[in-house]
Amino acid sequence: MPLILAPIGQEVRIVKIIADDKTKKHLLNLGILVDGTITVLSASGGSTVCRVKEGRLALDRNVASRIYVA
Protein backbone atom coordinates (compact mmCIF):
# COMPACT_ATOMS: atom_id res chain seq x y z
CA MET A 1 0.00 0.00 0.00
CA PRO A 2 1.18 3.56 -0.55
CA LEU A 3 2.60 5.41 2.44
CA ILE A 4 -0.33 7.85 2.40
CA LEU A 5 -2.63 4.93 3.36
CA ALA A 6 -0.42 3.53 6.12
CA PRO A 7 -1.89 3.50 9.64
CA ILE A 8 -0.79 6.36 11.86
CA GLY A 9 1.59 5.40 14.65
CA GLN A 10 2.49 1.96 13.29
CA GLU A 11 5.99 1.20 12.06
CA VAL A 12 5.93 -0.21 8.54
CA ARG A 13 8.59 -1.58 6.20
CA ILE A 14 9.31 0.07 2.85
CA VAL A 15 8.95 -2.50 0.07
CA LYS A 16 9.17 -0.38 -3.10
CA ILE A 17 9.87 3.17 -4.22
CA ILE A 18 8.53 4.17 -7.63
CA ALA A 19 10.35 7.33 -8.67
CA ASP A 20 13.05 8.60 -10.98
CA ASP A 21 16.69 8.14 -10.04
CA LYS A 22 17.09 11.71 -8.78
CA THR A 23 14.15 11.37 -6.38
CA LYS A 24 15.30 7.93 -5.20
CA LYS A 25 18.75 9.32 -4.46
CA HIS A 26 17.24 12.23 -2.51
CA LEU A 27 15.05 9.86 -0.48
CA LEU A 28 18.06 7.64 0.18
CA ASN A 29 19.96 10.66 1.54
CA LEU A 30 17.00 11.29 3.88
CA GLY A 31 17.16 7.69 5.14
CA ILE A 32 14.21 6.35 3.16
CA LEU A 33 15.30 3.13 1.48
CA VAL A 34 13.82 -0.21 0.50
CA ASP A 35 13.68 -2.62 3.49
CA GLY A 36 13.97 0.34 5.86
CA THR A 37 11.28 1.23 8.37
CA ILE A 38 9.15 4.34 8.61
CA THR A 39 6.38 5.48 10.95
CA VAL A 40 3.59 7.84 9.90
CA LEU A 41 3.05 10.40 12.65
CA SER A 42 0.30 12.43 10.95
CA ALA A 43 -1.29 12.90 7.58
CA SER A 44 -3.27 16.05 6.84
CA GLY A 45 -3.37 18.96 4.47
CA GLY A 46 -1.73 17.02 1.65
CA SER A 47 1.46 16.20 3.53
CA THR A 48 2.55 13.21 5.55
CA VAL A 49 4.80 13.63 8.59
CA CYS A 50 6.95 10.55 9.18
CA ARG A 51 9.60 9.35 11.59
CA VAL A 52 12.65 7.93 9.85
CA LYS A 53 15.27 6.64 12.24
CA GLU A 54 15.45 9.41 14.88
CA GLY A 55 14.29 12.29 12.69
CA ARG A 56 11.00 13.62 11.38
CA LEU A 57 10.22 14.37 7.75
CA ALA A 58 7.29 16.00 6.00
CA LEU A 59 6.61 14.46 2.60
CA ASP A 60 4.16 15.93 0.13
CA ARG A 61 1.33 13.77 -1.17
CA ASN A 62 3.02 13.18 -4.52
CA VAL A 63 6.20 11.74 -2.98
CA ALA A 64 4.39 9.79 -0.24
CA SER A 65 2.16 8.11 -2.83
CA ARG A 66 5.27 6.71 -4.59
CA ILE A 67 6.58 4.96 -1.46
CA TYR A 68 5.01 1.54 -0.94
CA VAL A 69 5.01 -0.10 2.48
CA ALA A 70 3.85 -3.33 4.09
Coordinates of C-alpha atoms in Angstrom, one line a residue:
M1 CA 0.0 0.0 0.0
P2 CA 1.2 3.6 -0.6
L3 CA 2.6 5.4 2.4
I4 CA -0.3 7.8 2.4
L5 CA -2.6 4.9 3.4
A6 CA -0.4 3.5 6.1
P7 CA -1.9 3.5 9.6
I8 CA -0.8 6.4 11.9
G9 CA 1.6 5.4 14.7
Q10 CA 2.5 2.0 13.3
E11 CA 6.0 1.2 12.1
V12 CA 5.9 -0.2 8.5
R13 CA 8.6 -1.6 6.2
I14 CA 9.3 0.1 2.9
V15 CA 9.0 -2.5 0.1
K16 CA 9.2 -0.4 -3.1
I17 CA 9.9 3.2 -4.2
I18 CA 8.5 4.2 -7.6
A19 CA 10.3 7.3 -8.7
D20 CA 13.0 8.6 -11.0
D21 CA 16.7 8.1 -10.0
K22 CA 17.1 11.7 -8.8
T23 CA 14.1 11.4 -6.4
K24 CA 15.3 7.9 -5.2
K25 CA 18.8 9.3 -4.5
H26 CA 17.2 12.2 -2.5
L27 CA 15.0 9.9 -0.5
L28 CA 18.1 7.6 0.2
N29 CA 20.0 10.7 1.5
L30 CA 17.0 11.3 3.9
G31 CA 17.2 7.7 5.1
I32 CA 14.2 6.4 3.2
L33 CA 15.3 3.1 1.5
V34 CA 13.8 -0.2 0.5
D35 CA 13.7 -2.6 3.5
G36 CA 14.0 0.3 5.9
T37 CA 11.3 1.2 8.4
I38 CA 9.1 4.3 8.6
T39 CA 6.4 5.5 10.9
V40 CA 3.6 7.8 9.9
L41 CA 3.0 10.4 12.6
S42 CA 0.3 12.4 11.0
A43 CA -1.3 12.9 7.6
S44 CA -3.3 16.0 6.8
G45 CA -3.4 19.0 4.5
G46 CA -1.7 17.0 1.6
S47 CA 1.5 16.2 3.5
T48 CA 2.6 13.2 5.6
V49 CA 4.8 13.6 8.6
C50 CA 6.9 10.6 9.2
R51 CA 9.6 9.4 11.6
V52 CA 12.7 7.9 9.8
K53 CA 15.3 6.6 12.2
E54 CA 15.5 9.4 14.9
G55 CA 14.3 12.3 12.7
R56 CA 11.0 13.6 11.4
L57 CA 10.2 14.4 7.8
A58 CA 7.3 16.0 6.0
L59 CA 6.6 14.5 2.6
D60 CA 4.2 15.9 0.1
R61 CA 1.3 13.8 -1.2
N62 CA 3.0 13.2 -4.5
V63 CA 6.2 11.7 -3.0
A64 CA 4.4 9.8 -0.2
S65 CA 2.2 8.1 -2.8
R66 CA 5.3 6.7 -4.6
I67 CA 6.6 5.0 -1.5
Y68 CA 5.0 1.5 -0.9
V69 CA 5.0 -0.1 2.5
A70 CA 3.9 -3.3 4.1

